[in-house]
PDB file of C-alpha atoms in Angstrom:
ATOM      1  CA  GLY K   2       0.161  -0.196   0.086  1.00 77.00           C
ATOM      2  CA  ASP K   3       1.055   3.753  -0.108  1.00 86.00           C
ATOM      3  CA  SER K   4       2.816   4.919   3.022  1.00 90.00           C
ATOM      4  CA  VAL K   5       5.391   7.794   4.272  1.00 94.00           C
ATOM      5  CA  THR K   6       8.072   7.034   6.452  1.00 95.00           C
ATOM      6  CA  GLN K   7       9.781  10.272   8.275  1.00 96.00           C
ATOM      7  CA  THR K   8      11.965  11.254  11.233  1.00 91.00           C
ATOM      8  CA  GLU K   9      10.281   9.978  14.063  1.00 85.00           C
ATOM      9  CA  GLY K  10      11.052  12.730  16.979  1.00 76.00           C
ATOM     10  CA  PRO K  11      12.125  14.110  19.345  1.00 92.00           C
ATOM     11  CA  VAL K  12      14.064  15.610  17.396  1.00 95.00           C
ATOM     12  CA  THR K  13      16.151  18.951  19.225  1.00 96.00           C
ATOM     13  CA  VAL K  14      17.606  21.575  17.860  1.00 96.00           C
ATOM     14  CA  SER K  15      19.904  24.751  19.216  1.00 97.00           C
ATOM     15  CA  GLU K  16      18.483  28.191  17.306  1.00 96.00           C
ATOM     16  CA  SER K  17      20.102  29.011  14.869  1.00 97.00           C
ATOM     17  CA  GLU K  18      20.961  25.705  13.176  1.00 97.00           C
ATOM     18  CA  SER K  19      20.204  24.081  10.720  1.00 97.00           C
ATOM     19  CA  LEU K  20      17.519  21.175  10.825  1.00 97.00           C
ATOM     20  CA  ILE K  21      17.036  18.434   8.293  1.00 97.00           C
ATOM     21  CA  ILE K  22      13.411  15.672   9.064  1.00 97.00           C
ATOM     22  CA  ASN K  23      13.564  12.753   6.428  1.00 97.00           C
ATOM     23  CA  CYS K  24      10.438  11.609   4.594  1.00 98.00           C
ATOM     24  CA  THR K  25      10.938   8.830   2.297  1.00 97.00           C
ATOM     25  CA  TYR K  26       7.550   7.415   0.349  1.00 95.00           C
ATOM     26  CA  SER K  27       5.664   4.218  -1.368  1.00 93.00           C
ATOM     27  CA  ALA K  28       2.980   4.793  -3.752  1.00 89.00           C
ATOM     28  CA  THR K  29       2.602   1.752  -5.043  1.00 82.00           C
ATOM     29  CA  SER K  30      -1.195   2.294  -5.473  1.00 78.00           C
ATOM     30  CA  ILE K  31      -1.090   6.195  -6.898  1.00 77.00           C
ATOM     31  CA  ALA K  32       0.206   7.435 -10.298  1.00 76.00           C
ATOM     32  CA  TYR K  33       1.190  10.796  -9.237  1.00 80.00           C
ATOM     33  CA  PRO K  34       1.778  11.704  -5.689  1.00 88.00           C
ATOM     34  CA  ASN K  35       1.260  14.940  -4.263  1.00 91.00           C
ATOM     35  CA  LEU K  36       3.280  14.790  -1.119  1.00 94.00           C
ATOM     36  CA  PHE K  37       2.242  17.631   1.770  1.00 94.00           C
ATOM     37  CA  TRP K  38       4.264  18.820   4.479  1.00 97.00           C
ATOM     38  CA  TYR K  39       2.181  19.563   7.428  1.00 96.00           C
ATOM     39  CA  VAL K  40       2.661  20.878  11.297  1.00 96.00           C
ATOM     40  CA  ARG K  41       1.095  21.336  14.754  1.00 95.00           C
ATOM     41  CA  TYR K  42       2.273  24.139  16.690  1.00 95.00           C
ATOM     42  CA  PRO K  43       1.241  23.812  20.326  1.00 93.00           C
ATOM     43  CA  GLY K  44      -2.588  24.545  21.450  1.00 89.00           C
ATOM     44  CA  GLU K  45      -3.358  24.090  17.501  1.00 90.00           C
ATOM     45  CA  GLY K  46      -4.814  22.040  14.747  1.00 90.00           C
ATOM     46  CA  LEU K  47      -2.720  20.380  11.640  1.00 93.00           C
ATOM     47  CA  GLN K  48      -2.215  23.179   9.189  1.00 93.00           C
ATOM     48  CA  LEU K  49      -0.737  22.910   6.245  1.00 94.00           C
ATOM     49  CA  LEU K  50       2.818  23.681   6.085  1.00 97.00           C
ATOM     50  CA  LEU K  51       3.894  23.305   1.828  1.00 96.00           C
ATOM     51  CA  LYS K  52       2.892  20.429  -1.164  1.00 93.00           C
ATOM     52  CA  VAL K  53       4.871  19.166  -4.130  1.00 94.00           C
ATOM     53  CA  ILE K  54       2.553  18.361  -6.807  1.00 90.00           C
ATOM     54  CA  THR K  55       5.452  18.281  -9.341  1.00 92.00           C
ATOM     55  CA  ALA K  56       8.427  15.555  -8.892  1.00 93.00           C
ATOM     56  CA  GLY K  57      11.081  17.423  -9.388  1.00 95.00           C
ATOM     57  CA  GLN K  58       9.915  21.309  -8.628  1.00 96.00           C
ATOM     58  CA  LYS K  59      10.906  22.244  -4.666  1.00 97.00           C
ATOM     59  CA  GLY K  60       7.909  23.319  -2.150  1.00 96.00           C
ATOM     60  CA  SER K  61       9.036  26.667   0.658  1.00 97.00           C
ATOM     61  CA  SER K  62       6.818  27.899   3.432  1.00 97.00           C
ATOM     62  CA  ARG K  63       8.153  29.994   7.015  1.00 96.00           C
ATOM     63  CA  GLY K  64      11.774  29.553   5.440  1.00 97.00           C
ATOM     64  CA  PHE K  65      10.884  25.541   5.302  1.00 98.00           C
ATOM     65  CA  GLU K  66      12.217  23.331   1.840  1.00 98.00           C
ATOM     66  CA  ALA K  67      11.038  20.283   0.489  1.00 98.00           C
ATOM     67  CA  THR K  68      12.061  18.989  -3.193  1.00 97.00           C
ATOM     68  CA  TYR K  69      10.162  16.180  -4.051  1.00 96.00           C
ATOM     69  CA  ASN K  70      12.728  13.832  -5.610  1.00 96.00           C
ATOM     70  CA  LYS K  71      10.924  10.948  -7.512  1.00 93.00           C
ATOM     71  CA  GLU K  72      14.388   9.182  -8.164  1.00 94.00           C
ATOM     72  CA  THR K  73      15.550   8.336  -4.287  1.00 95.00           C
ATOM     73  CA  THR K  74      11.018   8.686  -3.241  1.00 95.00           C
ATOM     74  CA  SER K  75      12.135  11.515  -1.212  1.00 97.00           C
ATOM     75  CA  PHE K  76      10.810  15.047   0.492  1.00 98.00           C
ATOM     76  CA  HIS K  77      12.540  15.813   3.452  1.00 98.00           C
ATOM     77  CA  LEU K  78      11.988  18.998   5.230  1.00 98.00           C
ATOM     78  CA  GLN K  79      14.877  21.405   5.581  1.00 98.00           C
ATOM     79  CA  LYS K  80      15.292  24.253   7.099  1.00 98.00           C
ATOM     80  CA  ALA K  81      18.985  26.996   7.604  1.00 98.00           C
ATOM     81  CA  SER K  82      18.463  28.751  10.723  1.00 97.00           C
ATOM     82  CA  VAL K  83      15.729  27.039  13.322  1.00 97.00           C
ATOM     83  CA  GLN K  84      13.769  29.764  15.812  1.00 97.00           C
ATOM     84  CA  GLU K  85      12.125  28.773  18.946  1.00 97.00           C
ATOM     85  CA  SER K  86       8.659  29.016  17.312  1.00 97.00           C
ATOM     86  CA  ASP K  87      10.106  26.908  14.938  1.00 98.00           C
ATOM     87  CA  SER K  88       8.972  24.313  17.622  1.00 97.00           C
ATOM     88  CA  ALA K  89       6.662  22.198  16.591  1.00 97.00           C
ATOM     89  CA  VAL K  90       4.872  18.552  15.940  1.00 96.00           C
ATOM     90  CA  TYR K  91       6.170  18.223  12.239  1.00 97.00           C
ATOM     91  CA  TYR K  92       4.271  15.771  10.145  1.00 96.00           C
ATOM     92  CA  CYS K  93       5.135  14.178   6.569  1.00 97.00           C
ATOM     93  CA  ALA K  94       2.014  13.271   3.735  1.00 94.00           C
ATOM     94  CA  LEU K  95       1.372  11.678   0.604  1.00 92.00           C
ATOM     95  CA  GLY K  96      -1.901  11.923  -1.603  1.00 88.00           C
ATOM     96  CA  GLN K  97      -3.438  11.272  -4.520  1.00 79.00           C
ATOM     97  CA  GLN K  98      -3.598  14.367  -7.735  1.00 67.00           C
ATOM     98  CA  GLY K  99      -6.330  15.715  -7.948  1.00 60.00           C
ATOM     99  CA  THR K 100      -8.893  13.363  -6.350  1.00 59.00           C
ATOM    100  CA  GLY K 101      -9.326  14.873  -2.972  1.00 56.00           C
ATOM    101  CA  SER K 102      -8.238  11.250  -1.839  1.00 64.00           C
ATOM    102  CA  LYS K 103      -7.300  10.405   1.250  1.00 78.00           C
ATOM    103  CA  LEU K 104      -3.758  11.592   2.464  1.00 87.00           C
ATOM    104  CA  SER K 105      -1.152   8.729   3.815  1.00 90.00           C
ATOM    105  CA  PHE K 106       0.832  10.554   6.739  1.00 93.00           C
ATOM    106  CA  GLY K 107       3.756   9.666   8.387  1.00 95.00           C
ATOM    107  CA  LYS K 108       4.721   9.396  12.072  1.00 94.00           C
ATOM    108  CA  GLY K 109       5.341  12.847  13.007  1.00 95.00           C
ATOM    109  CA  ALA K 110       8.480  14.410  14.509  1.00 96.00           C
ATOM    110  CA  LYS K 111       8.641  16.657  17.786  1.00 95.00           C
ATOM    111  CA  LEU K 112      10.329  19.307  16.651  1.00 97.00           C
ATOM    112  CA  THR K 113      12.379  21.338  19.587  1.00 97.00           C
ATOM    113  CA  VAL K 114      14.107  24.367  19.278  1.00 97.00           C
ATOM    114  CA  SER K 115      16.109  25.293  21.773  1.00 95.00           C
ATOM    115  CA  PRO K 116      17.770  29.160  22.674  1.00 91.00           C
TER     116      PRO K 116
ATOM    117  CA  ASN X  12      -6.838  29.250  15.151  1.00 59.00           C
ATOM    118  CA  SER X  13      -8.478  26.627  13.722  1.00 65.00           C
ATOM    119  CA  LYS X  14     -12.326  27.069  11.523  1.00 89.00           C
ATOM    120  CA  VAL X  15     -12.602  23.143  11.755  1.00 95.00           C
ATOM    121  CA  ILE X  16     -14.713  23.202  14.729  1.00 96.00           C
ATOM    122  CA  GLN X  17     -14.982  19.513  17.140  1.00 97.00           C
ATOM    123  CA  THR X  18     -17.113  19.146  20.072  1.00 97.00           C
ATOM    124  CA  PRO X  19     -16.421  17.839  22.588  1.00 97.00           C
ATOM    125  CA  ARG X  20     -12.334  17.941  22.973  1.00 96.00           C
ATOM    126  CA  TYR X  21     -12.426  15.859  24.692  1.00 97.00           C
ATOM    127  CA  LEU X  22     -15.221  11.965  25.382  1.00 98.00           C
ATOM    128  CA  VAL X  23     -15.247   9.326  27.755  1.00 98.00           C
ATOM    129  CA  LYS X  24     -17.068   6.330  27.546  1.00 97.00           C
ATOM    130  CA  GLY X  25     -17.242   2.933  29.082  1.00 96.00           C
ATOM    131  CA  GLN X  26     -17.132  -0.185  26.937  1.00 96.00           C
ATOM    132  CA  GLY X  27     -20.118  -0.760  24.533  1.00 95.00           C
ATOM    133  CA  GLN X  28     -20.745   2.565  25.046  1.00 96.00           C
ATOM    134  CA  LYS X  29     -21.862   4.634  22.239  1.00 96.00           C
ATOM    135  CA  ALA X  30     -19.268   8.184  21.351  1.00 97.00           C
ATOM    136  CA  LYS X  31     -19.896  10.155  19.139  1.00 98.00           C
ATOM    137  CA  MET X  32     -18.265  13.810  17.999  1.00 98.00           C
ATOM    138  CA  ARG X  33     -19.291  16.367  15.988  1.00 98.00           C
ATOM    139  CA  CYS X  34     -17.584  18.481  13.820  1.00 98.00           C
ATOM    140  CA  ILE X  35     -18.749  21.873  12.148  1.00 97.00           C
ATOM    141  CA  PRO X  36     -16.001  22.070   8.856  1.00 95.00           C
ATOM    142  CA  GLU X  37     -14.746  25.108   7.205  1.00 93.00           C
ATOM    143  CA  LYS X  38     -17.438  27.284   5.576  1.00 90.00           C
ATOM    144  CA  GLY X  39     -17.155  27.256   2.059  1.00 89.00           C
ATOM    145  CA  HIS X  40     -16.020  23.564   2.583  1.00 91.00           C
ATOM    146  CA  PRO X  41     -18.115  21.389   1.247  1.00 91.00           C
ATOM    147  CA  VAL X  42     -15.304  18.087   1.547  1.00 92.00           C
ATOM    148  CA  VAL X  43     -15.010  16.154   4.933  1.00 94.00           C
ATOM    149  CA  PHE X  44     -12.878  13.676   6.182  1.00 93.00           C
ATOM    150  CA  TRP X  45     -11.956  11.902   9.670  1.00 95.00           C
ATOM    151  CA  TYR X  46      -8.955  10.032  10.480  1.00 95.00           C
ATOM    152  CA  GLN X  47      -8.124   8.157  13.429  1.00 96.00           C
ATOM    153  CA  GLN X  48      -4.933   8.343  14.950  1.00 96.00           C
ATOM    154  CA  ASN X  49      -3.418   6.356  17.516  1.00 95.00           C
ATOM    155  CA  LYS X  50      -1.313   6.342  20.692  1.00 92.00           C
ATOM    156  CA  ASN X  51       1.560   5.324  17.894  1.00 91.00           C
ATOM    157  CA  ASN X  52       0.767   8.894  16.485  1.00 91.00           C
ATOM    158  CA  GLU X  53      -0.596   6.512  13.370  1.00 92.00           C
ATOM    159  CA  PHE X  54      -2.536   8.507  11.349  1.00 93.00           C
ATOM    160  CA  LYS X  55      -5.692   6.367   9.946  1.00 92.00           C
ATOM    161  CA  PHE X  56      -8.860   7.277   7.625  1.00 91.00           C
ATOM    162  CA  LEU X  57     -12.509   6.624   8.579  1.00 92.00           C
ATOM    163  CA  ILE X  58     -14.770   8.485   6.066  1.00 91.00           C
ATOM    164  CA  ASN X  59     -14.540  11.604   3.296  1.00 90.00           C
ATOM    165  CA  PHE X  60     -17.907  13.316   2.165  1.00 90.00           C
ATOM    166  CA  GLN X  61     -19.341  15.770  -0.414  1.00 90.00           C
ATOM    167  CA  ASN X  62     -21.641  17.392   0.942  1.00 88.00           C
ATOM    168  CA  GLN X  63     -23.762  15.011   2.126  1.00 89.00           C
ATOM    169  CA  GLU X  64     -23.227  11.859   0.085  1.00 91.00           C
ATOM    170  CA  VAL X  65     -19.891   9.800   1.537  1.00 90.00           C
ATOM    171  CA  LEU X  66     -17.005   9.672  -1.180  1.00 87.00           C
ATOM    172  CA  GLN X  67     -15.251   6.459   0.021  1.00 84.00           C
ATOM    173  CA  GLN X  68     -14.888   5.169   3.663  1.00 86.00           C
ATOM    174  CA  ILE X  69     -12.420   1.875   5.915  1.00 85.00           C
ATOM    175  CA  ASP X  70     -14.329  -1.451   6.081  1.00 82.00           C
ATOM    176  CA  MET X  71     -13.997  -0.531  10.076  1.00 76.00           C
ATOM    177  CA  THR X  72     -16.140   2.293   9.724  1.00 72.00           C
ATOM    178  CA  GLU X  73     -19.195   0.456   8.035  1.00 73.00           C
ATOM    179  CA  LYS X  74     -18.837  -1.818   9.883  1.00 83.00           C
ATOM    180  CA  ARG X  75     -18.917   0.611  13.521  1.00 88.00           C
ATOM    181  CA  PHE X  76     -19.087   3.476  13.184  1.00 92.00           C
ATOM    182  CA  SER X  77     -21.251   5.605  11.547  1.00 91.00           C
ATOM    183  CA  ALA X  78     -20.707   9.210  10.304  1.00 93.00           C
ATOM    184  CA  GLU X  79     -23.080  11.779   8.342  1.00 94.00           C
ATOM    185  CA  CYS X  80     -22.915  15.056   7.213  1.00 94.00           C
ATOM    186  CA  PRO X  81     -26.268  16.577   7.099  1.00 93.00           C
ATOM    187  CA  SER X  82     -27.076  19.048   5.779  1.00 88.00           C
ATOM    188  CA  ASN X  83     -26.996  23.025   8.184  1.00 86.00           C
ATOM    189  CA  SER X  84     -26.340  20.983  10.619  1.00 92.00           C
ATOM    190  CA  PRO X  85     -22.817  19.714  12.383  1.00 95.00           C
ATOM    191  CA  CYS X  86     -20.523  16.216  10.489  1.00 96.00           C
ATOM    192  CA  SER X  87     -20.905  13.172  13.242  1.00 97.00           C
ATOM    193  CA  LEU X  88     -19.267  10.398  13.519  1.00 97.00           C
ATOM    194  CA  GLU X  89     -20.531   7.987  15.607  1.00 96.00           C
ATOM    195  CA  ILE X  90     -18.941   4.710  17.806  1.00 95.00           C
ATOM    196  CA  GLN X  91     -22.398   1.587  17.919  1.00 93.00           C
ATOM    197  CA  SER X  92     -20.536   0.390  20.159  1.00 92.00           C
ATOM    198  CA  SER X  93     -16.991   1.218  21.718  1.00 94.00           C
ATOM    199  CA  GLU X  94     -13.461  -1.243  22.264  1.00 94.00           C
ATOM    200  CA  ALA X  95     -10.877  -0.235  23.881  1.00 94.00           C
ATOM    201  CA  GLY X  96      -9.296   0.091  20.909  1.00 93.00           C
ATOM    202  CA  ASP X  97     -10.843   2.919  20.018  1.00 95.00           C
ATOM    203  CA  SER X  98      -9.253   4.906  21.827  1.00 97.00           C
ATOM    204  CA  ALA X  99      -7.154   8.064  19.866  1.00 97.00           C
ATOM    205  CA  LEU X 100      -7.648  11.500  18.922  1.00 97.00           C
ATOM    206  CA  TYR X 101     -10.615  11.972  15.707  1.00 98.00           C
ATOM    207  CA  LEU X 102      -9.121  14.493  13.207  1.00 97.00           C
ATOM    208  CA  CYS X 103     -11.720  16.149  11.044  1.00 96.00           C
ATOM    209  CA  ALA X 104     -10.609  17.870   8.654  1.00 94.00           C
ATOM    210  CA  SER X 105     -12.220  20.202   4.935  1.00 93.00           C
ATOM    211  CA  SER X 106     -11.365  20.935   2.069  1.00 90.00           C
ATOM    212  CA  ARG X 107     -12.554  23.659  -0.402  1.00 88.00           C
ATOM    213  CA  THR X 108     -13.028  21.357  -3.391  1.00 81.00           C
ATOM    214  CA  ILE X 109     -12.307  17.828  -4.178  1.00 75.00           C
ATOM    215  CA  SER X 110      -9.232  18.467  -5.759  1.00 72.00           C
ATOM    216  CA  ASN X 111      -8.456  20.807  -3.287  1.00 61.00           C
ATOM    217  CA  GLU X 112      -6.091  18.418  -1.023  1.00 71.00           C
ATOM    218  CA  ARG X 113      -4.989  21.261   1.579  1.00 84.00           C
ATOM    219  CA  LEU X 114      -7.083  20.301   4.025  1.00 89.00           C
ATOM    220  CA  PHE X 115      -8.667  22.203   7.366  1.00 91.00           C
ATOM    221  CA  PHE X 116      -7.575  20.664  10.729  1.00 94.00           C
ATOM    222  CA  GLY X 117     -10.120  21.153  13.642  1.00 95.00           C
ATOM    223  CA  HIS X 118      -8.297  20.603  17.211  1.00 95.00           C
ATOM    224  CA  GLY X 119      -9.888  16.722  17.093  1.00 96.00           C
ATOM    225  CA  THR X 120     -11.886  14.619  19.435  1.00 98.00           C
ATOM    226  CA  LYS X 121      -9.903  12.901  22.535  1.00 97.00           C
ATOM    227  CA  LEU X 122     -11.879   9.814  22.807  1.00 98.00           C
ATOM    228  CA  SER X 123     -10.964   7.584  26.044  1.00 97.00           C
ATOM    229  CA  VAL X 124     -12.225   3.778  25.779  1.00 97.00           C
ATOM    230  CA  LEU X 125     -11.563   2.367  29.352  1.00 95.00           C
TER     231      LEU X 125
END
């Protein structure tokens, strides 16, 4: 089936350091996968951080970036310099293009950024 | 702040009891999803709707769960006879169109089945 494997938390990084949260996917039933990073900040609901629907493209938001790599089936999340406000749980997700069908989520990585 | 409103935030039931939770999707979003996130942080898709029509659902949902999204009323998810394994965070999400995978999530209902 379709699945996502990602770095699982906790991940602790000092402020201004760089961050990478790994994500790989398996899309056996999806012809054109869409890839997402969702984030849950403390006290808030899950929200979309970034989305990429075309292989080879890069998505970015709030200083985070992720490149859809079809060859390595990866969608790693990176940030050059994290801030304390980035502390949250990050989920990689996989969906099918254009149908609004269900997403497959990773288990989430809890990021703590220390001052 | 989330505009998808889920109630209650916490729900405690005994085994065999009914458990019902509600969701008001974001205004103008006709597509609604229910997911279950268990204690291992694994997400399981349960069911989705477009307006009042069920689009997809899994076997478990067909057998022990009932869900609906009536017009002009909150969507609901009900477990007919709760089991210990149903203890989880139930997340409702809505989307503007069937082809728009950007989901807007509520805070969830945390169900504990004792």
